PDB file of C-alpha atoms in Angstrom:
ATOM      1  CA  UNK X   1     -87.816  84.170  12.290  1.00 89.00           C
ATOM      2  CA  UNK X   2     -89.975  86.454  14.698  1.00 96.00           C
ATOM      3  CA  UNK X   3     -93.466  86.064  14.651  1.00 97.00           C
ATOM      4  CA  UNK X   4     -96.313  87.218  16.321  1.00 98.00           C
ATOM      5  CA  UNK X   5     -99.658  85.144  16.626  1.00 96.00           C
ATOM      6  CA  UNK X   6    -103.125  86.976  18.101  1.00 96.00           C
ATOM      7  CA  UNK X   7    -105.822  84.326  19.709  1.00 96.00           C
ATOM      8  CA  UNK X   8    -109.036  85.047  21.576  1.00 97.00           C
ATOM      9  CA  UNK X   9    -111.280  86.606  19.222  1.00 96.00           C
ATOM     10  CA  UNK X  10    -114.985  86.460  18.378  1.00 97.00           C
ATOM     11  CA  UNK X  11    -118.327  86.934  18.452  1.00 98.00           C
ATOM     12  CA  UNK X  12    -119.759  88.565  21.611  1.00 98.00           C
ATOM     13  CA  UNK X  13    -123.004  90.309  22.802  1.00 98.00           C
ATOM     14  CA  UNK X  14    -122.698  93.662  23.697  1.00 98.00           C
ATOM     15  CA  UNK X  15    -121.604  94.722  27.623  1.00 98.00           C
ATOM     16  CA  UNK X  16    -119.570  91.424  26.992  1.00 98.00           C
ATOM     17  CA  UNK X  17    -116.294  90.614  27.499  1.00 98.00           C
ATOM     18  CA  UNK X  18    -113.309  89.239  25.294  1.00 98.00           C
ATOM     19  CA  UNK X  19    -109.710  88.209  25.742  1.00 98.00           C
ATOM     20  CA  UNK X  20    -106.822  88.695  23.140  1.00 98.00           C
ATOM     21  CA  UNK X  21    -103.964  86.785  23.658  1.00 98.00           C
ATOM     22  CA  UNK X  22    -100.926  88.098  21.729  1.00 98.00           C
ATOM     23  CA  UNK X  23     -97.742  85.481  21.588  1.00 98.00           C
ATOM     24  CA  UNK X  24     -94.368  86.157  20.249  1.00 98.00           C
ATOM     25  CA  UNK X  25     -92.330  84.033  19.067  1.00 97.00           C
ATOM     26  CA  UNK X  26     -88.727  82.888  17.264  1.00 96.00           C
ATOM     27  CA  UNK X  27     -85.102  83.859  18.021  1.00 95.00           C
ATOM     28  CA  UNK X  28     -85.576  87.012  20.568  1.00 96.00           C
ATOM     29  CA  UNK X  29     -83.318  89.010  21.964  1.00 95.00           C
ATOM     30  CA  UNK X  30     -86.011  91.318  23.812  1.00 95.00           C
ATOM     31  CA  UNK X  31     -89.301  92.890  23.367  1.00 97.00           C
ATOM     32  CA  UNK X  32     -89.453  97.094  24.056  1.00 97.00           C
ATOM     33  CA  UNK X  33     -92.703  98.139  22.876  1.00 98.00           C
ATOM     34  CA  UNK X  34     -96.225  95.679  22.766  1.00 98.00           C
ATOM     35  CA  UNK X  35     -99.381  97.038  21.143  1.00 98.00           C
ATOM     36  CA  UNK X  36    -102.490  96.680  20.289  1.00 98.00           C
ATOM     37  CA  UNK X  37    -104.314  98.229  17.451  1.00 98.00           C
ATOM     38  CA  UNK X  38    -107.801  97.691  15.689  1.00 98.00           C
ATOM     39  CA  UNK X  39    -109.324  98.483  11.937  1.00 98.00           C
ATOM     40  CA  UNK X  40    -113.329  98.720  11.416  1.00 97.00           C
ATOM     41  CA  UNK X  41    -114.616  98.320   7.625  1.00 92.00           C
ATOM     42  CA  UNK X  42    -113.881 101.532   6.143  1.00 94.00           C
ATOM     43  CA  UNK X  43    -111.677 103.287   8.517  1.00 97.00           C
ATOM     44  CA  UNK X  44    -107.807 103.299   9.315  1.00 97.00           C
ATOM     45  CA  UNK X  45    -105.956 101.562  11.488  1.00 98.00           C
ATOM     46  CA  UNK X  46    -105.905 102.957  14.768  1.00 98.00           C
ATOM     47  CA  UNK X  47    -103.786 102.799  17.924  1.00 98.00           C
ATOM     48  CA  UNK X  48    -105.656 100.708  21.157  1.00 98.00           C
ATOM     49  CA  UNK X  49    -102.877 100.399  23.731  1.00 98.00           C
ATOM     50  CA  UNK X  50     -99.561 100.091  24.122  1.00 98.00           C
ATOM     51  CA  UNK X  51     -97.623  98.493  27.186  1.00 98.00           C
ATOM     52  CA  UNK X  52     -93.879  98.985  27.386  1.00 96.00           C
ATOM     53  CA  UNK X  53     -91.583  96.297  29.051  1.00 93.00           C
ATOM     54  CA  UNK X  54     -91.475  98.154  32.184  1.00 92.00           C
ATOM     55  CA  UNK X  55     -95.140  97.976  32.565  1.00 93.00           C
ATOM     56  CA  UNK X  56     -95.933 101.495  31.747  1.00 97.00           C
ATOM     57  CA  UNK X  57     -99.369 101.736  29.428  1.00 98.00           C
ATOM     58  CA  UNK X  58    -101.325 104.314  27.695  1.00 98.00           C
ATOM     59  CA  UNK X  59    -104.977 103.599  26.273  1.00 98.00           C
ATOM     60  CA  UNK X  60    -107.096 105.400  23.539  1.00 98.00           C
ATOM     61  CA  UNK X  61    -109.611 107.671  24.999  1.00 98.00           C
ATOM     62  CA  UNK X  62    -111.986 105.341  23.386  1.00 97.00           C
ATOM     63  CA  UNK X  63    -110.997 102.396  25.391  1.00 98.00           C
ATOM     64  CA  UNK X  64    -109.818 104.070  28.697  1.00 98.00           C
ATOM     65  CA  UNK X  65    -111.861 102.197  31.555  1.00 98.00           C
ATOM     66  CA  UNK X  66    -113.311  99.556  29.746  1.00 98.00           C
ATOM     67  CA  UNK X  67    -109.566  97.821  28.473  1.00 98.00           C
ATOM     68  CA  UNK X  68    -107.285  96.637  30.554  1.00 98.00           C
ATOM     69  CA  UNK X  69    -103.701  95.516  28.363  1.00 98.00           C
ATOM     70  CA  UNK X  70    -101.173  93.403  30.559  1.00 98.00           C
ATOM     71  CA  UNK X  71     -97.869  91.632  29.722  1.00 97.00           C
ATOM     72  CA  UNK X  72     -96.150  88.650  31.005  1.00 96.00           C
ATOM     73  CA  UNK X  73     -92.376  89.045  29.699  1.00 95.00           C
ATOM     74  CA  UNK X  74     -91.238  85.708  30.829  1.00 95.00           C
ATOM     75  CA  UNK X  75     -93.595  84.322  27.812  1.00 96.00           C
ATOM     76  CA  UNK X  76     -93.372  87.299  25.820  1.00 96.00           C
ATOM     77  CA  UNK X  77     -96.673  87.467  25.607  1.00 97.00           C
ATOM     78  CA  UNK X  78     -99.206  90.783  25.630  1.00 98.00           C
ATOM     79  CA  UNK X  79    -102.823  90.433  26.520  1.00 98.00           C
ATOM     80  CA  UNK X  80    -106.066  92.403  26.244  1.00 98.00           C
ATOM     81  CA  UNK X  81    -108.786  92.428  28.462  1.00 98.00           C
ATOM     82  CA  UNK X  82    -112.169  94.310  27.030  1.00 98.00           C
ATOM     83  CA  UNK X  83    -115.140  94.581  29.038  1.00 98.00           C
ATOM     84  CA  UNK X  84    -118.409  96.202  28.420  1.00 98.00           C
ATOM     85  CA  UNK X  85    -117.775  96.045  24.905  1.00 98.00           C
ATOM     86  CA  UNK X  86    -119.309  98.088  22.640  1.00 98.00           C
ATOM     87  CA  UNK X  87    -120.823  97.090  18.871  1.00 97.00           C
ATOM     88  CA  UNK X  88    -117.999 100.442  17.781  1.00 97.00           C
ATOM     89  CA  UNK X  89    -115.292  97.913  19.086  1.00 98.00           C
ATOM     90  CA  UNK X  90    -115.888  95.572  16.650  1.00 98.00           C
ATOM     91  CA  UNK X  91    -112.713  95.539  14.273  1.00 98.00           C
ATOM     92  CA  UNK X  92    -109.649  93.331  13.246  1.00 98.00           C
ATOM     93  CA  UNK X  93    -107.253  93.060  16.038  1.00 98.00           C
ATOM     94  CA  UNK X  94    -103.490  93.434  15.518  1.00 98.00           C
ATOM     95  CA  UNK X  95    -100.700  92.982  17.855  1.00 98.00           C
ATOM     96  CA  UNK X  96     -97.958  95.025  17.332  1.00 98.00           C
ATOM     97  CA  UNK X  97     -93.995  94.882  19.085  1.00 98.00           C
ATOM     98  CA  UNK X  98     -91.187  96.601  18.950  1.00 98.00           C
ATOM     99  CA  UNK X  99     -88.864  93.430  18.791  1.00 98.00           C
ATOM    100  CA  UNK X 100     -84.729  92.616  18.757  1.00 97.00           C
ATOM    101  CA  UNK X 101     -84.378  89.749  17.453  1.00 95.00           C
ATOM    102  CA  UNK X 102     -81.309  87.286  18.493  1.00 93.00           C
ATOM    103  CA  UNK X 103     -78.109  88.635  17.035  1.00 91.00           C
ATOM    104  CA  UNK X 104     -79.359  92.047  15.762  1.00 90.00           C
ATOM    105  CA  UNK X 105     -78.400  95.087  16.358  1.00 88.00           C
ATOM    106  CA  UNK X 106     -81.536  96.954  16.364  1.00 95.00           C
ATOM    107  CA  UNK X 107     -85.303  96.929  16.898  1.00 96.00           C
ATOM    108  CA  UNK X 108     -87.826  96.383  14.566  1.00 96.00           C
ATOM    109  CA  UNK X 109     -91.835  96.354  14.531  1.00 97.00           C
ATOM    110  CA  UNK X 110     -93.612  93.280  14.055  1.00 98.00           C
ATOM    111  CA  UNK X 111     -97.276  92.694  13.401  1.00 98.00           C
ATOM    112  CA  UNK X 112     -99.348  89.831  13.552  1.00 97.00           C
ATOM    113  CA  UNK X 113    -102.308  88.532  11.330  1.00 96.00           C
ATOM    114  CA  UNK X 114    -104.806  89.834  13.311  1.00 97.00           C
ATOM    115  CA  UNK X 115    -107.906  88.320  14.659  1.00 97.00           C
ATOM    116  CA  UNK X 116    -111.472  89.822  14.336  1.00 98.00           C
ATOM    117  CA  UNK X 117    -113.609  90.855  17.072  1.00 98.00           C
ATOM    118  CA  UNK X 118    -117.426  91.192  16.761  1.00 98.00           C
ATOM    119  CA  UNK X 119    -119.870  92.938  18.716  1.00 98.00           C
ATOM    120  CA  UNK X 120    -123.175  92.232  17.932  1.00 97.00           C
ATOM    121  CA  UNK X 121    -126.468  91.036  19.486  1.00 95.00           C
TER     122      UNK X 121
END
């Protein structure tokens, strides 16, 4: 059973700073893929950043400069550094991976529960 489990959110003044954690864990094979993704009240889902096991990232315009996301494969965990946050970055967080688990033959996506992130003063 492959999970994913998000930590780190919260309540922060704005130009503040916040760090997601996102673990996986279970029977894995490997991890392609990590993401992270964020939905306000009202609005769709929408993409943050992405990291790929190589290191490689892209970033939403939105986030470019302020958002740094960062792996450590050993743990298979993602993270996600945001600074100077903004009260528009206040969402639910989700983690996202592209995942193989032990004895498959394939990839599949995996979210987790998602954690929110407020910014307010």
């Amino acid at each position: 059973q492959v999970q994913l489990v998000e930590s780190g959110g919260g309540l922060v003044q704005p130009g503040g700073s916040l760090r997601l954690s996102c673990a996986a864990s279970g029977s894995i094979s490997s991890i392609n893929v990590m993401g992270w993704y964020r939905q306000a009240p009202g609005k769709q889902r929408e993409l943050v950043a992405t990291i790929r096991s190589g290191g490689s990232t892209n970033y939403a315009e939105s986030v470019k400069g302020r958002f740094t996301i960062s792996r450590d494969n050993a743990k298979n965990t993602m993270y996600l550094q945001m600074n100077s946050l903004k009260p528009e970055d206040t969402a639910v967080y989700y983690c996202n991976a592209l995942i193989r688990p032990m004895g498959a033959g394939k990839y599949e996506y995996y979210w987790g529960q998602g954690t929110q992130v407020t910014v307010s003063s």
